mmCIF file of C-alpha atoms in Angstrom:
data_model
loop_
_atom_site.group_PDB
_atom_site.id
_atom_site.type_symbol
_atom_site.label_atom_id
_atom_site.label_comp_id
_atom_site.label_asym_id
_atom_site.label_seq_id
_atom_site.Cartn_x
_atom_site.Cartn_y
_atom_site.Cartn_z
ATOM 1 C CA UNK H 1144 -66.957 235.530 166.217
ATOM 2 C CA UNK H 1145 -64.996 235.353 163.150
ATOM 3 C CA UNK H 1146 -63.055 232.349 162.946
ATOM 4 C CA UNK H 1147 -66.673 230.191 163.336
ATOM 5 C CA UNK H 1148 -68.389 232.521 160.601
ATOM 6 C CA UNK H 1149 -65.444 231.456 157.644
ATOM 7 C CA UNK H 1150 -64.904 228.050 159.340
ATOM 8 C CA UNK H 1151 -68.652 227.733 158.733
ATOM 9 C CA UNK H 1152 -68.740 229.251 155.420
ATOM 10 C CA UNK H 1153 -65.655 227.185 154.548
ATOM 11 C CA UNK H 1154 -67.060 224.141 155.121
ATOM 12 C CA UNK H 1155 -70.568 224.976 154.830
ATOM 13 C CA UNK H 1156 -69.865 226.095 151.315
ATOM 14 C CA UNK H 1157 -67.610 223.424 150.438
ATOM 15 C CA UNK H 1158 -71.279 220.992 150.891
ATOM 16 C CA UNK H 1159 -73.032 223.261 149.517
ATOM 17 C CA UNK H 1160 -71.995 223.192 146.062
ATOM 18 C CA UNK H 1161 -74.361 220.256 145.016
ATOM 19 C CA UNK H 1162 -77.327 222.911 145.957
ATOM 20 C CA UNK H 1163 -75.922 225.671 144.310
ATOM 21 C CA UNK H 1164 -74.295 223.716 141.072
ATOM 22 C CA UNK H 1165 -74.889 221.204 140.768
ATOM 23 C CA UNK H 1166 -73.866 219.817 137.873
ATOM 24 C CA UNK H 1167 -70.777 222.206 137.919
ATOM 25 C CA UNK H 1168 -69.511 220.133 140.661
ATOM 26 C CA UNK H 1169 -70.487 217.721 138.664
ATOM 27 C CA UNK H 1170 -68.595 218.814 135.307
ATOM 28 C CA UNK H 1171 -65.233 220.240 138.391
ATOM 29 C CA UNK H 1172 -65.332 216.766 139.535
ATOM 30 C CA UNK H 1173 -65.490 215.246 136.696
ATOM 31 C CA UNK H 1174 -62.489 216.882 134.894
ATOM 32 C CA UNK H 1175 -61.075 217.081 138.268
ATOM 33 C CA UNK H 1176 -61.207 213.269 139.504
ATOM 34 C CA UNK H 1177 -59.871 212.251 142.765
ATOM 35 C CA UNK H 1178 -58.035 216.187 142.697
ATOM 36 C CA UNK H 1179 -62.183 217.405 143.088
ATOM 37 C CA UNK H 1180 -62.369 214.399 146.115
ATOM 38 C CA UNK H 1181 -59.274 215.452 147.750
ATOM 39 C CA UNK H 1182 -60.228 219.185 147.100
ATOM 40 C CA UNK H 1183 -63.004 218.890 148.342
ATOM 41 C CA UNK H 1184 -61.894 216.826 152.436
ATOM 42 C CA UNK H 1185 -59.462 219.484 152.692
ATOM 43 C CA UNK H 1186 -61.904 222.305 152.399
ATOM 44 C CA UNK H 1187 -64.595 220.414 154.774
ATOM 45 C CA UNK H 1188 -61.506 219.212 157.388
ATOM 46 C CA UNK H 1189 -59.911 223.418 157.032
ATOM 47 C CA UNK H 1190 -64.145 224.288 157.341
ATOM 48 C CA UNK H 1191 -64.665 222.288 160.032
ATOM 49 C CA UNK H 1192 -61.692 222.871 162.420
ATOM 50 C CA UNK H 1193 -61.723 226.891 162.022
ATOM 51 C CA UNK H 1194 -65.327 226.998 163.028
ATOM 52 C CA UNK H 1195 -64.851 224.193 166.032
ATOM 53 C CA UNK H 1196 -61.374 226.408 167.179
ATOM 54 C CA UNK H 1197 -63.688 229.705 166.315
ATOM 55 C CA UNK H 1198 -67.111 228.370 168.026
ATOM 56 C CA UNK H 1199 -64.333 227.487 171.332
ATOM 57 C CA UNK H 1200 -63.127 230.914 170.564
ATOM 58 C CA UNK H 1201 -66.040 232.989 170.596
ATOM 59 C CA UNK H 1202 -67.849 230.765 173.783
ATOM 60 C CA UNK H 1203 -64.749 232.383 176.065
ATOM 61 C CA UNK H 1204 -66.709 235.917 175.868
ATOM 62 C CA UNK H 1205 -70.308 235.079 175.634
ATOM 63 C CA UNK H 1206 -73.290 237.013 173.615
ATOM 64 C CA UNK H 1207 -75.820 235.954 175.802
ATOM 65 C CA UNK H 1208 -78.880 236.632 172.882
ATOM 66 C CA UNK H 1209 -81.960 234.608 175.233
ATOM 67 C CA UNK H 1210 -81.562 232.640 178.418
ATOM 68 C CA UNK H 1211 -82.552 228.717 177.861
ATOM 69 C CA UNK H 1212 -85.094 227.320 180.715
ATOM 70 C CA UNK H 1213 -83.193 224.288 182.964
ATOM 71 C CA UNK H 1214 -86.072 221.891 181.341
ATOM 72 C CA UNK H 1215 -84.539 222.442 178.713
ATOM 73 C CA UNK H 1216 -81.465 220.651 178.930
ATOM 74 C CA UNK H 1217 -83.928 217.753 179.937
ATOM 75 C CA UNK H 1218 -85.955 217.910 176.163
ATOM 76 C CA UNK H 1219 -82.338 218.005 174.287
ATOM 77 C CA UNK H 1220 -80.827 215.070 176.314
ATOM 78 C CA UNK H 1221 -84.320 213.550 174.431
ATOM 79 C CA UNK H 1222 -84.173 215.280 170.443
ATOM 80 C CA UNK H 1223 -80.371 214.080 170.976
ATOM 81 C CA UNK H 1224 -81.281 210.298 171.244
ATOM 82 C CA UNK H 1225 -81.890 209.148 167.562
ATOM 83 C CA UNK H 1226 -79.783 211.611 166.658
ATOM 84 C CA UNK H 1227 -76.441 209.038 166.555
ATOM 85 C CA UNK H 1228 -78.813 205.830 165.738
ATOM 86 C CA UNK H 1229 -80.036 208.372 162.615
ATOM 87 C CA UNK H 1230 -76.228 209.190 161.977
ATOM 88 C CA UNK H 1231 -75.471 205.425 161.612
ATOM 89 C CA UNK H 1232 -78.517 204.493 159.572
ATOM 90 C CA UNK H 1233 -76.967 207.125 157.031
ATOM 91 C CA UNK H 1234 -74.651 204.586 156.029
ATOM 92 C CA UNK H 1235 -76.127 200.649 156.572
ATOM 93 C CA UNK H 1236 -79.023 200.907 154.419
ATOM 94 C CA UNK H 1237 -81.802 199.524 155.522
ATOM 95 C CA UNK H 1238 -85.377 200.772 156.339
ATOM 96 C CA UNK H 1239 -84.771 203.376 158.053
ATOM 97 C CA UNK H 1240 -82.483 204.955 155.983
ATOM 98 C CA UNK H 1241 -85.143 203.354 152.876
ATOM 99 C CA UNK H 1242 -88.311 205.873 154.897
ATOM 100 C CA UNK H 1243 -86.280 208.754 155.236
ATOM 101 C CA UNK H 1244 -84.089 208.483 152.565
ATOM 102 C CA UNK H 1245 -81.383 210.398 153.892
ATOM 103 C CA UNK H 1246 -81.080 210.294 157.519
ATOM 104 C CA UNK H 1247 -78.351 211.864 158.737
ATOM 105 C CA UNK H 1248 -79.692 215.758 157.453
ATOM 106 C CA UNK H 1249 -82.620 214.580 160.151
ATOM 107 C CA UNK H 1250 -80.048 213.855 162.775
ATOM 108 C CA UNK H 1251 -78.451 217.135 161.344
ATOM 109 C CA UNK H 1252 -81.765 218.823 161.816
ATOM 110 C CA UNK H 1253 -82.079 216.969 165.597
ATOM 111 C CA UNK H 1254 -78.895 217.985 167.066
ATOM 112 C CA UNK H 1255 -78.971 221.638 165.720
ATOM 113 C CA UNK H 1256 -82.445 222.392 167.892
ATOM 114 C CA UNK H 1257 -81.534 220.229 169.998
ATOM 115 C CA UNK H 1258 -78.586 222.176 171.100
ATOM 116 C CA UNK H 1259 -80.852 226.348 170.229
ATOM 117 C CA UNK H 1260 -83.294 225.200 172.926
ATOM 118 C CA UNK H 1261 -80.370 224.201 175.692
ATOM 119 C CA UNK H 1262 -78.061 226.875 174.450
ATOM 120 C CA UNK H 1263 -78.777 231.091 174.466
ATOM 121 C CA UNK H 1264 -75.333 232.518 173.201
ATOM 122 C CA UNK H 1265 -74.802 234.485 169.816
ATOM 123 C CA UNK H 1266 -71.989 231.695 168.838
ATOM 124 C CA UNK H 1267 -74.887 228.838 169.445
ATOM 125 C CA UNK H 1268 -76.926 230.176 167.029
ATOM 126 C CA UNK H 1269 -74.456 230.688 164.218
ATOM 127 C CA UNK H 1270 -73.223 228.146 164.317
ATOM 128 C CA UNK H 1271 -76.464 225.133 166.087
ATOM 129 C CA UNK H 1272 -78.549 228.076 163.487
ATOM 130 C CA UNK H 1273 -76.403 228.001 159.977
ATOM 131 C CA UNK H 1274 -76.256 223.695 160.417
ATOM 132 C CA UNK H 1275 -79.915 223.188 160.600
ATOM 133 C CA UNK H 1276 -80.570 226.592 157.846
ATOM 134 C CA UNK H 1277 -78.235 223.949 155.625
ATOM 135 C CA UNK H 1278 -79.956 220.927 156.427
ATOM 136 C CA UNK H 1279 -83.364 222.356 155.009
ATOM 137 C CA UNK H 1280 -82.090 223.803 152.249
ATOM 138 C CA UNK H 1281 -79.803 220.821 151.337
ATOM 139 C CA UNK H 1282 -83.489 218.424 152.197
ATOM 140 C CA UNK H 1283 -85.573 220.468 150.034
ATOM 141 C CA UNK H 1284 -82.202 220.331 147.107
ATOM 142 C CA UNK H 1285 -82.636 216.688 147.650
ATOM 143 C CA UNK H 1286 -85.687 215.887 146.380
ATOM 144 C CA UNK H 1287 -85.092 217.986 143.357
ATOM 145 C CA UNK H 1288 -81.136 217.192 142.173
ATOM 146 C CA UNK H 1289 -80.097 213.699 140.940
ATOM 147 C CA UNK H 1290 -79.009 211.312 143.924
ATOM 148 C CA UNK H 1291 -75.086 210.221 144.152
ATOM 149 C CA UNK H 1292 -74.263 206.924 145.700
ATOM 150 C CA UNK H 1293 -73.589 207.719 149.078
ATOM 151 C CA UNK H 1294 -70.905 204.698 150.333
ATOM 152 C CA UNK H 1295 -72.049 202.338 152.178
ATOM 153 C CA UNK H 1296 -72.271 198.834 153.663
ATOM 154 C CA UNK H 1297 -74.788 196.357 151.549
ATOM 155 C CA UNK H 1298 -77.933 196.621 152.480
ATOM 156 C CA UNK H 1299 -79.253 194.035 155.511
ATOM 157 C CA UNK H 1300 -81.893 192.929 157.279
ATOM 158 C CA UNK H 1301 -79.864 193.755 160.442
ATOM 159 C CA UNK H 1302 -79.254 196.999 159.015
ATOM 160 C CA UNK H 1303 -81.289 198.820 161.047
ATOM 161 C CA UNK H 1304 -80.861 197.348 164.521
ATOM 162 C CA UNK H 1305 -76.982 197.836 164.309
ATOM 163 C CA UNK H 1306 -78.000 201.166 163.699
ATOM 164 C CA UNK H 1307 -79.456 201.508 166.992
ATOM 165 C CA UNK H 1308 -77.466 199.721 169.632
ATOM 166 C CA UNK H 1309 -74.677 201.629 167.971
ATOM 167 C CA UNK H 1310 -76.053 205.039 167.646
ATOM 168 C CA UNK H 1311 -77.523 204.867 170.930
ATOM 169 C CA UNK H 1312 -73.744 202.289 172.334
ATOM 170 C CA UNK H 1313 -72.246 206.143 171.086
ATOM 171 C CA UNK H 1314 -74.712 208.266 172.753
ATOM 172 C CA UNK H 1315 -74.415 207.133 176.197
ATOM 173 C CA UNK H 1316 -70.746 207.423 175.695
ATOM 174 C CA UNK H 1317 -70.889 210.932 173.888
ATOM 175 C CA UNK H 1318 -73.501 211.764 176.067
ATOM 176 C CA UNK H 1319 -71.528 210.324 179.838
ATOM 177 C CA UNK H 1320 -67.759 211.357 178.858
ATOM 178 C CA UNK H 1321 -66.845 212.703 175.570
ATOM 179 C CA UNK H 1322 -69.077 215.751 175.437
ATOM 180 C CA UNK H 1323 -66.875 217.269 179.238
ATOM 181 C CA UNK H 1324 -64.031 216.809 177.822
ATOM 182 C CA UNK H 1325 -64.843 217.334 174.101
ATOM 183 C CA UNK H 1326 -67.166 220.481 174.610
ATOM 184 C CA UNK H 1327 -66.701 221.527 177.968
ATOM 185 C CA UNK H 1328 -70.433 221.279 179.175
ATOM 186 C CA UNK H 1329 -71.735 218.173 181.151
ATOM 187 C CA UNK H 1330 -74.619 216.365 179.081
ATOM 188 C CA UNK H 1331 -75.170 214.822 182.831
ATOM 189 C CA UNK H 1332 -74.950 217.363 185.495
#
């Protein structure tokens, strides 16, 4: 559990600099230039790797906090349907992005809630609960801070359709093949 927590602190810490100290983040980015991007990227990758590894280690000795009802798996699958289309919509500007402003945060919140409904170990609550709390705080701070442009595709009236098609295709591939290979848990029994 220690590595999971350390990975979360590093990963979410780096991703929270704009929430906690936006002016300090801007000063550091201006002073370091591409060095800031490099440090941010390295810390993010290391934190992400540690949280994945730590989650895998923690799952080997699970501490059960609650037992989800079997039908929750179906609700989780349903809640996961829009997650990948929303992820693509964050980088393909269209009506979805205009309406939600930050579809990636909506995707993270849906993903975390869905997984909290289907998983009841301490490691699950720490991982998915932390990411849910971070996404909520980031969305709240999003309203009060100056937004930096996110690299994305050019705006197009086709971007929403592209995001939905790509997202649903990725959902099918992940649900049918990758989730069991990467996570060890079948989505479709």
